[in-house]
Amino acid sequence: MSDEMTPMMRQYRQIKSEMPDGVVLFFRLGDFYEMFFEDAKTAAPILDIALTRRNSVPMCGVPFHAVDGYIARLIKAGLKVAVCEQVEDASAAKGIVKREVTRIVTPGTATEDSILESGRHNFLAGVCCAGDVFGLALLDMSTGLFFGEEAGSLQILCDIIRRYAPTECIIPAESMNDMSLRDFLAGSVSGNLTSGEDWTFDYDTARDTMVRHLGVHSLDGFGCEGKRAIVGAAGGVLYYVKEDLRRQTGHIRSFALRMSSEFLLLDEATCGNLDLVPLRGQAAKFTLMGTLDVTKTAMGARMLRDWCWRPLVELRKITERHEAISVLCGNRPLLANLRDSLGHVRDMERLIMRIGSGMTNGRDIVAISESLKSVPSLRGQLEKIEDGLLSGLGGSMFELPELVALIDKAIVDEPPVTVKEGGIIRAGYNAELDELRSIAAKGRTWLAEYQASEQTRTGIKTLKVRHNRVFGYYIEISKGQLGNVPDNYNRKQTLVNAERFITPELKEYETKVFDAQDRAMALEYDLFMNVRQAVVDETARIQSTAGAIGCLDVISSLADRALAMRYTRPVMTEGDVVKIKGGRHPVVEQMSDRERFVPNDTELDCVSNQLIIITGPNMAGKSTYIRQVALIVIMAQMGSFVPADHAEIGVVDRVFTRVGASDDLARGRSTFMVEMQETANILNSATGRSLIVLDEIGRGTSTFDGISIAWAVAEYLHNNESVKAKTLFATHYHELTDLALTMQGVKNYNVQVKEKNDKIVFLRKIVPGGSDKSYGIQVARLAGMPQEVIDRAKEILANLEEGELGETGQPSIAKHRPRKSRDDAAQMDLF
Ligand code: ADP
Ligand code: MG
């Protein structure tokens, strides 16, 4: 570093030392942001820019106008970025320019469009534990959505947090010592686990942070006064974004406590097995969300995702949604009109965040106004409806006519991206601005006239009045004409073919033009900031409007799909019965263009149809069928219509699915151990109101092991009074059909196949009764195995099948062996 750089380096080191570890500092130097030392070494390869050295200090830099793109790349790589600006005018500064970190961007708090996906929230999570309770707070900085949930165990915390897929998590520093919590959280947030100072999570401090931010006297209104874990987590999160990251938080206006008991609990494995929503980077097409999503707005898309993985359990709320869909389905012109109006609404939640944060421009303001213009038509249509939910949504929307009128009057139709260079404010809005603009314009006319008169006076036809940033206005005369230059011209610059001059008159007018232009720009900026403030003042009502529009969008999207795909309204009950006529798999029926989808019936209850065993050869359609039942139940409880001719659904409290290990390879968690852990979790957590879907349990080990485990699991689900959940069990172990011989709640079904000239024809129809064989040998023959092998396999199969029933007529596989008494066993161990 050269000598005069030293004070600046001192300033750099000072600012850097105030930053938390692992933050890359973007240090503003003129038109660039520079990174130094380790920061430069880390960032240069990610940003694909040259790493240079000055006096052996490694450094790299990016141009200021493209900074967002570079920040986005570092954030996507899991880094944090602090932006340090020059906070005084470089020309006005005495000594070194004052600099300050104005914001720190982290993966969980990013608001840049280049990082965010419009249809999904980007959550920062906070976790705080108090006694046995885990508090989880989730904040989407980009929309201001802020809420919390309690979890009674690490397992449940795990289920909840993974579904929200936060991109960053903050916990008290002391919790970092809790290995199991730390490892689990680090795994859930792809490594972006940050520790915050312990005291910020302390109940009293955290409560204070919340109360002050939300402008309330107590947290009673949010239902969380006294809830140490939740409040701790929420306060910790809020402190982190406000103080540590120095971010604008004006758009975070409320906090909601979500009670787990209000939602159908779906663990992570279930969400994945049923392909409810696309995971990061996964195509939406083959998921339930992809099938149902024809939302018109980003708010709607985000809410639909939430509905998909957080179905309801309260009958009243579920039927309220069904009722609303039913109204829209019954009035197609209304539905079409609503969807048309929704199409004009922009992402109001993220717009209001940007406008509030100050990193905004005229385009955001116009977009808000354009969106608000759809409200009168939406409200007008909703007012005529007698449905509770829909008219309620109309009531939560605000037209804000004065604000819309102000924006229309003040801001031009297509404002520039910049806010300090003018061109934003409409003519006629402000008299002083109009005056300044006309002075500037007159100046320009004068200049044109001046050029013409000087051409005549000097007789130089090619004389030109021009303008550049260095000299302002000047007169340019080509080399050949220099002899005719009058005395009052002052030479400024010599070029190859021409010379440039200025005159006192020219400078005088230039000052007038520039002055007027400068003042106009400054005034425009002030006027713009006033309009912006008027929008910010309406944040709460705009957010309410955006939320209601999102909900209406989801309902109309579901109604549209119901009509397009012939879904029907399910009959919801508090009972135990799940009865489906002509049910279809919502996603598979979309894909099977080769083959028409064959509908199937289902009957489940807690008495004689509690455990349904579905057998049939590979590829028959077992997995599709059992998933379709789970999906129909989930769709019904999220408030959607369902792909069935008729469905009666007794509300369930949890849906569990487990897929046998070898079917699960694609998801990369294929060990038999995981399979058993998840099965154990089901057996330990299911209740009589749960729905369990087991697909090929026991497949991850040897056949005998597998059958034995599958058999014992089925027995437990059937016999154990506290579990006794409705269960669908698909298996290619046709031996399991023997379960029905002795257990009255077990029913056998199989997927019909026809053997035709050595070929298997799949009929896809679920029919009562067990399948009598696994058809493995037929498949082997189709695959071209030598006849000798096929014949020998048949022989061995016959041997194995002999003696399937024991002397008493019980299936021999199920017989209990005499056990040694406990005492005997203990004695044996001792001696
Ligand atoms: P299994 O679990 O019995 O091996 P799958 O459920 O995986 O069989 O089904 C195999 C394929 O059969 C599916 O990918 C799907 O394309 C098709 N299929 C399944 N059920 C049906 C159905 N009811 N109607 C039409 N095609 C179906
Ligand atoms: Mg299968």
XYZ file of N, CA and C and ligand atoms in Angstrom, residues 618 622-624 627 663 695-696 699, ligand 2:
28
model
N -44.927 -56.398 -9.187
C -44.229 -55.167 -9.470
C -44.895 -54.412 -10.606
N -49.569 -50.533 -7.025
C -49.782 -50.509 -5.573
C -49.378 -49.169 -4.974
N -48.147 -48.755 -5.284
C -47.642 -47.510 -4.688
C -48.513 -46.327 -5.095
N -48.895 -46.301 -6.344
C -49.740 -45.212 -6.840
C -51.043 -45.159 -6.053
N -50.675 -44.015 -2.296
C -50.367 -42.578 -2.228
C -51.592 -41.744 -2.608
N -36.810 -48.663 -2.643
C -37.611 -47.751 -3.450
C -37.162 -46.301 -3.269
N -45.239 -48.511 2.312
C -44.982 -49.054 0.986
C -43.768 -49.965 1.049
N -44.013 -51.249 0.947
C -42.900 -52.200 0.891
C -41.971 -52.096 2.085
N -38.313 -54.113 2.886
C -37.668 -54.510 1.653
C -36.152 -54.340 1.706
Mg -44.278 -49.809 -5.516
